[in-house]
C-alpha cells in the first residue's frame, strides 16, 4: 500500500494501470502502423485474354505487365477479339490456363510457383474439351504464322496464330467454330490506351508499351472496396460478388474503401508505378464466373455511388511502371508492402469528399 497525500492506494493497482496504459499505447501504435501499410494479398495473370486466371505467390514485373499476362487472345475468323460480353463467347471464362516446365514436365499448381521465367509451356483445359491443349510460351515462327488481329482497344496489331489444332480445341471448349488462338510475337507493338471518358491524360509524352490488356499493363484493386460494394449489394437485396468479376493483377489489403482513387505513385518491392487511370467497368462484370448467368449487378449498384458525369462506373486503378524500376530482378510477392509515394491532390480531395 502507498500513502499518497493522505490517500492509501494499492501499489498493485498502480502497476496494473501502468501496464494497461502501456499495452494500449503499443496497440494503438501497432494498429496505426498496420493501417498505414497496405500489403499485396493476391497476384494474378491471365495468359489468354478473357479466359481464366493463374494465381501466383510471386510475379515478374515487366514494362508491358506481369510476365505471361495477356499474351494471347481468341479472335474470330476476321481477326477481331472475342469477348464474353457477347453471350456466345461466355465459355471463354471456363478456359483455365496452367504453366508448365517443359524440361521436367512438372506442372505448377497455380498458386505457389514464383519463377515464371522457367516455364516453357502453357496448358489450357476446359470442362467442355476432351484433352488439354499444350502451347509454347515462347513464340516460334516455325510453329505459328503471322496474322493481323484487332485487340479490344487500339489499332490492328501483328500476332502469331497457333494453327488448326488450337482452333479445333477452342471449338470444343466454346461450341463456336472458326475461332483462332493468337498470341504476341516478335513483331508485336502496342501502347497504352487513354480512355477519353476518364479525362486522365498520360503522365508523360511517351506512350508506354502494353500487352493485350485493354488499357494499361497492370490493374490494382482493393479488398476494402469489394467489401464496401458487397455491403451495398446486400442492402439492395442482391447477391455479393467476388474479385473474379474485376480481373485484377494486384489486390491490396489495408487501404480504405476506394482510397486507391487518390493514389498517384506507389512502390511494391523494387518496382514503382504511376497510378494512372481509373478503370471503368463493363458488362463483363455482370457474368457469374461459375454459372455464366448474367444480371444487372454489380453495375447497377456501382451506378448508385460510383457513377461519374461521363458515365464511367469505376472499380480499380490502372498502373504504369515508372521507367527503370522494372526488369529482370523485379519480383512482386504476396505480402509485399504497397508503399504510397505520392497522392493525386485532386482525386484525393474527391475521395475524401465522397468516402473519406
Tab-separated table of C-alpha atoms in Angstrom:
chain	number	residue	atom	x	y	z
A	1	UNK	CA	0.000	0.000	0.000
A	2	UNK	CA	1.158	3.550	-0.731
A	3	UNK	CA	0.091	6.667	1.158
A	4	UNK	CA	-0.379	9.495	-1.352
A	5	UNK	CA	-1.381	12.813	0.246
A	6	UNK	CA	-3.335	11.008	2.902
A	7	UNK	CA	-4.979	8.622	0.464
A	8	UNK	CA	-3.995	4.974	0.653
A	9	UNK	CA	-3.525	3.393	-2.787
A	10	UNK	CA	-2.874	-0.245	-3.612
A	11	UNK	CA	0.537	-0.391	-5.318
A	12	UNK	CA	-0.518	-3.399	-7.409
A	13	UNK	CA	-3.387	-1.345	-8.810
A	14	UNK	CA	-0.950	1.374	-9.866
A	15	UNK	CA	1.318	-1.153	-11.560
A	16	UNK	CA	-1.677	-2.716	-13.286
A	17	UNK	CA	-2.920	0.646	-14.535
A	18	UNK	CA	0.527	1.488	-15.895
A	19	UNK	CA	0.755	-1.861	-17.706
A	20	UNK	CA	-2.694	-1.401	-19.230
A	21	UNK	CA	-1.751	2.091	-20.395
A	22	UNK	CA	1.495	0.830	-21.938
A	23	UNK	CA	-0.262	-2.028	-23.703
A	24	UNK	CA	-2.944	0.333	-25.002
A	25	UNK	CA	-0.346	2.770	-26.350
A	26	UNK	CA	1.564	-0.065	-28.013
A	27	UNK	CA	-1.606	-1.495	-29.548
A	28	UNK	CA	-2.777	1.854	-30.891
A	29	UNK	CA	0.669	2.429	-32.402
A	30	UNK	CA	0.670	-1.021	-33.974
A	31	UNK	CA	-2.854	-0.539	-35.315
A	32	UNK	CA	-1.927	2.831	-36.778
A	33	UNK	CA	1.127	1.331	-38.470
A	34	UNK	CA	-0.885	-1.619	-39.781
A	35	UNK	CA	-3.482	0.697	-41.267
A	36	UNK	CA	-0.831	2.875	-42.865
A	37	UNK	CA	0.955	-0.012	-44.598
A	38	UNK	CA	-1.220	-1.651	-47.239
A	39	UNK	CA	0.062	-5.002	-48.461
A	40	UNK	CA	-0.333	-7.212	-51.516
A	41	UNK	CA	-2.761	-10.025	-50.782
A	42	UNK	CA	-3.218	-11.548	-54.247
A	43	UNK	CA	-1.419	-11.674	-57.615
A	44	UNK	CA	-2.990	-12.883	-60.849
A	45	UNK	CA	-2.159	-13.241	-64.526
A	46	UNK	CA	-4.468	-14.066	-67.428
A	47	UNK	CA	-2.327	-15.566	-70.209
A	48	UNK	CA	-5.309	-15.774	-72.566
A	49	UNK	CA	-7.277	-12.579	-72.501
A	50	UNK	CA	-10.871	-13.066	-71.253
A	51	UNK	CA	-10.104	-16.607	-70.051
A	52	UNK	CA	-9.298	-17.936	-66.582
A	53	UNK	CA	-6.650	-16.650	-64.179
A	54	UNK	CA	-3.481	-18.116	-62.710
A	55	UNK	CA	-2.885	-17.171	-59.076
A	56	UNK	CA	0.777	-16.626	-58.197
A	57	UNK	CA	2.746	-16.262	-54.985
A	58	UNK	CA	5.180	-14.019	-56.870
A	59	UNK	CA	5.280	-12.474	-60.326
A	60	UNK	CA	7.929	-10.949	-62.568
A	61	UNK	CA	7.111	-7.305	-63.343
A	62	UNK	CA	7.963	-6.029	-66.834
A	63	UNK	CA	7.204	-2.858	-68.776
A	64	UNK	CA	4.236	-4.458	-70.533
A	65	UNK	CA	2.759	-6.192	-67.462
A	66	UNK	CA	3.464	-9.282	-65.406
A	67	UNK	CA	5.315	-11.937	-67.369
A	68	UNK	CA	2.871	-14.130	-69.326
A	69	UNK	CA	-0.086	-11.875	-68.582
A	70	UNK	CA	-2.478	-11.319	-71.509
A	71	UNK	CA	-0.037	-12.608	-74.091
A	72	UNK	CA	-2.760	-14.232	-76.220
A	73	UNK	CA	-6.296	-13.595	-77.375
A	74	UNK	CA	-9.006	-15.598	-79.084
A	75	UNK	CA	-10.152	-13.954	-82.303
A	76	UNK	CA	-12.927	-14.643	-84.786
A	77	UNK	CA	-12.301	-15.572	-88.418
A	78	UNK	CA	-11.837	-11.889	-89.258
A	79	UNK	CA	-9.199	-11.411	-86.557
A	80	UNK	CA	-11.424	-9.462	-84.149
A	81	UNK	CA	-11.035	-10.030	-80.422
A	82	UNK	CA	-13.722	-12.272	-78.883
A	83	UNK	CA	-15.190	-11.152	-75.574
A	84	UNK	CA	-17.566	-12.776	-73.059
A	85	UNK	CA	-19.507	-9.527	-73.210
A	86	UNK	CA	-21.208	-11.402	-76.060
A	87	UNK	CA	-23.219	-14.395	-74.883
A	88	UNK	CA	-21.826	-16.812	-77.490
A	89	UNK	CA	-18.324	-16.346	-76.040
A	90	UNK	CA	-19.204	-16.703	-72.334
A	91	UNK	CA	-17.486	-20.115	-72.118
A	92	UNK	CA	-14.144	-18.378	-72.570
A	93	UNK	CA	-14.323	-17.744	-68.828
A	94	UNK	CA	-14.128	-21.519	-68.261
A	95	UNK	CA	-10.902	-21.990	-70.227
A	96	UNK	CA	-8.349	-22.480	-67.455
A	97	UNK	CA	-4.623	-21.860	-68.075
A	98	UNK	CA	-1.717	-23.553	-66.327
A	99	UNK	CA	2.029	-23.000	-66.625
A	100	UNK	CA	4.301	-25.967	-67.227
A	101	UNK	CA	8.057	-26.594	-67.142
A	102	UNK	CA	8.898	-28.455	-70.327
A	103	UNK	CA	12.252	-29.683	-69.002
A	104	UNK	CA	10.870	-31.917	-66.272
A	105	UNK	CA	7.163	-31.862	-67.229
A	106	UNK	CA	6.129	-30.889	-63.702
A	107	UNK	CA	3.100	-28.623	-63.872
A	108	UNK	CA	2.607	-25.858	-61.364
A	109	UNK	CA	-0.360	-25.850	-59.040
A	110	UNK	CA	-1.385	-22.295	-59.988
A	111	UNK	CA	-0.619	-20.747	-56.611
A	112	UNK	CA	2.929	-21.335	-55.426
A	113	UNK	CA	5.326	-21.111	-58.365
A	114	UNK	CA	7.214	-17.823	-58.320
A	115	UNK	CA	9.827	-18.498	-61.021
A	116	UNK	CA	7.807	-17.571	-64.095
A	117	UNK	CA	10.899	-17.466	-66.296
A	118	UNK	CA	11.408	-21.227	-66.227
A	119	UNK	CA	8.031	-22.093	-67.700
A	120	UNK	CA	8.113	-23.193	-71.325
A	121	UNK	CA	4.549	-24.395	-71.899
A	122	UNK	CA	1.038	-23.094	-71.442
A	123	UNK	CA	-1.603	-25.763	-70.845
A	124	UNK	CA	-5.276	-24.968	-71.416
A	125	UNK	CA	-8.146	-27.022	-70.027
A	126	UNK	CA	-11.922	-26.741	-70.258
A	127	UNK	CA	-14.817	-28.798	-68.872
A	128	UNK	CA	-16.081	-28.989	-72.460
A	129	UNK	CA	-12.847	-30.258	-74.044
A	130	UNK	CA	-11.666	-33.866	-74.160
A	131	UNK	CA	-7.998	-33.048	-73.505
A	132	UNK	CA	-5.593	-30.288	-72.540
A	133	UNK	CA	-4.149	-28.046	-75.213
A	134	UNK	CA	-0.365	-27.639	-74.918
A	135	UNK	CA	1.191	-24.470	-76.321
A	136	UNK	CA	4.682	-22.996	-76.461
A	137	UNK	CA	5.018	-19.918	-74.260
A	138	UNK	CA	7.916	-18.645	-76.332
A	139	UNK	CA	6.706	-17.899	-79.873
A	140	UNK	CA	8.403	-19.836	-82.661
A	141	UNK	CA	7.848	-18.762	-86.229
A	142	UNK	CA	8.126	-22.371	-87.385
A	143	UNK	CA	5.176	-23.307	-85.131
A	144	UNK	CA	2.919	-20.336	-85.825
A	145	UNK	CA	2.121	-17.918	-88.632
A	146	UNK	CA	1.830	-14.150	-88.536
A	147	UNK	CA	-1.619	-12.613	-88.785
A	148	UNK	CA	-3.295	-9.268	-88.221
A	149	UNK	CA	-5.691	-9.065	-85.298
A	150	UNK	CA	-7.889	-6.431	-83.716
A	151	UNK	CA	-7.465	-6.067	-79.930
A	152	UNK	CA	-10.183	-4.808	-77.605
A	153	UNK	CA	-8.828	-1.262	-77.816
A	154	UNK	CA	-6.446	0.435	-80.201
A	155	UNK	CA	-5.347	-0.274	-83.780
A	156	UNK	CA	-4.724	-3.595	-85.505
A	157	UNK	CA	-1.668	-5.497	-84.241
A	158	UNK	CA	0.531	-8.279	-85.590
A	159	UNK	CA	0.057	-11.585	-83.727
A	160	UNK	CA	1.066	-15.211	-84.230
A	161	UNK	CA	-1.662	-17.770	-84.995
A	162	UNK	CA	-1.337	-21.101	-83.150
A	163	UNK	CA	-2.891	-23.089	-86.012
A	164	UNK	CA	-5.655	-25.581	-86.672
A	165	UNK	CA	-5.181	-27.818	-83.623
A	166	UNK	CA	-5.832	-24.807	-81.391
A	167	UNK	CA	-8.879	-23.823	-83.459
A	168	UNK	CA	-10.382	-27.302	-83.124
A	169	UNK	CA	-9.722	-27.324	-79.389
A	170	UNK	CA	-11.341	-23.902	-78.911
A	171	UNK	CA	-14.410	-25.143	-80.787
A	172	UNK	CA	-14.699	-27.965	-78.254
A	173	UNK	CA	-14.258	-25.537	-75.365
A	174	UNK	CA	-16.699	-22.879	-76.567
A	175	UNK	CA	-19.013	-24.528	-79.091
A	176	UNK	CA	-18.116	-21.802	-81.609
A	177	UNK	CA	-16.456	-22.633	-84.932
A	178	UNK	CA	-13.586	-20.909	-86.746
A	179	UNK	CA	-12.107	-19.109	-83.736
A	180	UNK	CA	-8.357	-18.523	-83.797
A	181	UNK	CA	-5.904	-18.532	-80.898
A	182	UNK	CA	-3.372	-15.780	-81.484
A	183	UNK	CA	-0.502	-14.533	-79.352
A	184	UNK	CA	2.073	-11.791	-79.088
A	185	UNK	CA	5.078	-12.440	-81.311
A	186	UNK	CA	8.372	-10.795	-82.124
A	187	UNK	CA	6.772	-8.130	-84.344
A	188	UNK	CA	4.139	-7.102	-81.805
A	189	UNK	CA	3.863	-3.435	-80.859
A	190	UNK	CA	1.096	-1.802	-78.857
A	191	UNK	CA	0.789	1.095	-76.417
A	192	UNK	CA	-1.447	2.034	-73.515
A	193	UNK	CA	-4.898	3.324	-74.385
A	194	UNK	CA	-6.309	6.524	-72.950
A	195	UNK	CA	-9.985	6.227	-72.035
A	196	UNK	CA	-11.380	9.515	-73.292
A	197	UNK	CA	-14.275	9.328	-70.825
A	198	UNK	CA	-11.978	9.285	-67.781
A	199	UNK	CA	-10.284	12.606	-68.556
A	200	UNK	CA	-6.974	11.362	-67.146
A	201	UNK	CA	-4.193	12.022	-69.659
A	202	UNK	CA	-0.889	10.184	-69.723
A	203	UNK	CA	1.721	11.426	-67.263
A	204	UNK	CA	4.491	11.547	-69.877
A	205	UNK	CA	4.798	12.416	-73.531
A	206	UNK	CA	5.905	8.878	-74.440
A	207	UNK	CA	3.193	6.232	-74.693
A	208	UNK	CA	4.245	3.168	-72.635
A	209	UNK	CA	4.057	-0.335	-74.158
A	210	UNK	CA	1.380	-2.797	-73.094
A	211	UNK	CA	0.389	-6.423	-73.614
A	212	UNK	CA	-3.096	-7.294	-74.897
A	213	UNK	CA	-4.607	-5.761	-71.755
A	214	UNK	CA	-7.336	-3.245	-72.559
A	215	UNK	CA	-5.750	-0.010	-71.412
A	216	UNK	CA	-2.653	-0.393	-69.210
A	217	UNK	CA	-0.070	-3.004	-68.132
A	218	UNK	CA	-1.421	-3.526	-64.587
A	219	UNK	CA	-4.697	-3.286	-62.695
A	220	UNK	CA	-4.839	-2.680	-58.933
A	221	UNK	CA	-7.936	-3.367	-56.827
A	222	UNK	CA	-8.635	-3.233	-53.086
A	223	UNK	CA	-10.319	-5.779	-50.838
A	224	UNK	CA	-11.904	-2.981	-48.810
A	225	UNK	CA	-13.605	-1.572	-51.913
A	226	UNK	CA	-15.032	-5.013	-52.696
A	227	UNK	CA	-16.274	-5.337	-49.113
A	228	UNK	CA	-17.947	-1.937	-49.347
A	229	UNK	CA	-19.551	-2.828	-52.674
A	230	UNK	CA	-20.863	-6.108	-51.253
A	231	UNK	CA	-22.367	-4.339	-48.256
A	232	UNK	CA	-24.222	-2.077	-50.664
A	233	UNK	CA	-25.336	-5.070	-52.749
A	234	UNK	CA	-26.734	-6.810	-49.665
A	235	UNK	CA	-28.524	-3.627	-48.640
A	236	UNK	CA	-30.287	-3.775	-52.027
A	237	UNK	CA	-31.101	-7.493	-51.509
A	238	UNK	CA	-28.584	-8.511	-54.180
A	239	UNK	CA	-26.028	-11.289	-54.056
A	240	UNK	CA	-22.419	-10.330	-53.267
A	241	UNK	CA	-19.727	-10.775	-55.907
A	242	UNK	CA	-16.115	-11.918	-55.714
A	243	UNK	CA	-12.970	-10.305	-57.072
A	244	UNK	CA	-13.019	-12.502	-60.175
A	245	UNK	CA	-15.586	-10.117	-61.646
A	246	UNK	CA	-12.916	-7.385	-61.842
A	247	UNK	CA	-9.891	-9.326	-63.160
A	248	UNK	CA	-7.096	-7.514	-61.271
A	249	UNK	CA	-3.376	-8.218	-61.391
A	250	UNK	CA	-2.623	-6.882	-57.910
A	251	UNK	CA	-5.025	-6.922	-54.966
A	252	UNK	CA	-4.220	-4.974	-51.812
A	253	UNK	CA	-5.452	-5.116	-48.251
A	254	UNK	CA	-5.072	-2.140	-45.913
A	255	UNK	CA	-6.344	0.771	-47.958
A	256	UNK	CA	-9.671	2.341	-47.024
A	257	UNK	CA	-12.582	1.684	-49.384
A	258	UNK	CA	-11.992	3.431	-52.719
A	259	UNK	CA	-8.814	5.078	-51.409
A	260	UNK	CA	-6.919	3.753	-54.416
A	261	UNK	CA	-8.672	6.520	-56.377
A	262	UNK	CA	-6.442	9.033	-54.630
A	263	UNK	CA	-3.047	7.431	-55.272
A	264	UNK	CA	-0.555	8.860	-57.765
A	265	UNK	CA	2.627	6.807	-57.280
A	266	UNK	CA	3.360	3.632	-55.329
A	267	UNK	CA	6.232	1.224	-54.741
A	268	UNK	CA	5.875	-2.558	-54.411
A	269	UNK	CA	9.151	-4.348	-53.802
A	270	UNK	CA	11.643	-2.583	-56.057
A	271	UNK	CA	9.032	-1.713	-58.703
A	272	UNK	CA	7.376	1.695	-58.819
A	273	UNK	CA	4.143	2.537	-60.600
A	274	UNK	CA	2.237	5.596	-61.672
A	275	UNK	CA	-1.354	5.118	-60.529
A	276	UNK	CA	-2.768	6.476	-63.709
A	277	UNK	CA	-6.287	5.916	-64.973
A	278	UNK	CA	-9.445	4.769	-63.223
A	279	UNK	CA	-10.914	1.534	-64.589
A	280	UNK	CA	-14.417	1.967	-65.977
A	281	UNK	CA	-16.437	-1.222	-65.749
A	282	UNK	CA	-18.438	-3.001	-68.442
A	283	UNK	CA	-20.957	-5.824	-68.745
A	284	UNK	CA	-18.261	-8.500	-68.262
A	285	UNK	CA	-18.603	-7.842	-64.535
A	286	UNK	CA	-22.245	-8.953	-64.662
A	287	UNK	CA	-21.420	-12.555	-65.663
A	288	UNK	CA	-21.295	-15.128	-62.869
A	289	UNK	CA	-17.967	-16.893	-63.387
A	290	UNK	CA	-19.295	-20.286	-62.266
A	291	UNK	CA	-22.767	-20.449	-63.806
A	292	UNK	CA	-22.207	-17.920	-66.652
A	293	UNK	CA	-25.585	-16.398	-65.782
A	294	UNK	CA	-25.995	-12.678	-66.390
A	295	UNK	CA	-27.657	-9.977	-64.339
A	296	UNK	CA	-27.563	-6.223	-63.909
A	297	UNK	CA	-25.153	-6.457	-60.972
A	298	UNK	CA	-22.751	-5.218	-59.811
A	299	UNK	CA	-23.003	-2.450	-62.426
A	300	UNK	CA	-26.412	-1.289	-61.216
A	301	UNK	CA	-25.190	-0.874	-57.649
A	302	UNK	CA	-21.912	0.724	-58.742
A	303	UNK	CA	-24.070	3.191	-60.629
A	304	UNK	CA	-25.686	4.353	-57.388
A	305	UNK	CA	-22.445	5.696	-55.901
A	306	UNK	CA	-19.552	5.306	-58.380
A	307	UNK	CA	-21.089	6.873	-61.474
A	308	UNK	CA	-19.143	9.815	-62.802
A	309	UNK	CA	-20.518	12.554	-65.033
A	310	UNK	CA	-19.023	10.857	-68.079
A	311	UNK	CA	-20.891	7.596	-67.406
A	312	UNK	CA	-17.927	5.588	-66.073
A	313	UNK	CA	-18.609	3.230	-63.144
A	314	UNK	CA	-15.149	2.669	-61.722
A	315	UNK	CA	-13.561	-0.153	-59.770
A	316	UNK	CA	-9.760	-0.314	-59.575
A	317	UNK	CA	-6.852	1.696	-60.934
A	318	UNK	CA	-4.613	1.187	-63.945
A	319	UNK	CA	-0.878	1.210	-63.203
A	320	UNK	CA	2.024	2.121	-65.479
A	321	UNK	CA	5.585	1.145	-64.424
A	322	UNK	CA	7.959	4.002	-63.711
A	323	UNK	CA	10.806	3.633	-66.251
A	324	UNK	CA	13.890	1.952	-64.829
A	325	UNK	CA	12.121	0.322	-61.865
A	326	UNK	CA	11.054	-2.944	-63.526
A	327	UNK	CA	13.185	-5.508	-65.273
A	328	UNK	CA	14.947	-8.832	-64.790
A	329	UNK	CA	15.001	-8.654	-60.994
A	330	UNK	CA	11.612	-7.030	-60.418
A	331	UNK	CA	9.686	-9.660	-58.494
A	332	UNK	CA	6.478	-8.734	-56.657
A	333	UNK	CA	5.327	-11.139	-53.960
A	334	UNK	CA	2.205	-11.676	-51.929
A	335	UNK	CA	2.862	-9.965	-48.596
A	336	UNK	CA	4.910	-7.116	-50.080
A	337	UNK	CA	4.119	-3.674	-48.729
A	338	UNK	CA	2.363	-1.252	-51.032
A	339	UNK	CA	4.148	1.994	-50.203
A	340	UNK	CA	2.342	5.202	-51.094
A	341	UNK	CA	4.899	7.627	-52.531
A	342	UNK	CA	2.551	10.307	-53.807
A	343	UNK	CA	-1.129	11.238	-53.826
A	344	UNK	CA	-3.081	12.900	-56.607
A	345	UNK	CA	-4.349	16.042	-54.867
A	346	UNK	CA	-7.476	16.446	-56.981
A	347	UNK	CA	-8.515	12.799	-56.775
A	348	UNK	CA	-7.689	12.677	-53.067
A	349	UNK	CA	-9.952	15.669	-52.404
A	350	UNK	CA	-12.723	13.941	-54.367
A	351	UNK	CA	-12.240	10.698	-52.427
A	352	UNK	CA	-12.344	12.486	-49.066
A	353	UNK	CA	-15.487	14.310	-50.078
A	354	UNK	CA	-17.246	11.117	-51.165
A	355	UNK	CA	-15.820	8.428	-48.885
A	356	UNK	CA	-13.177	9.770	-46.504
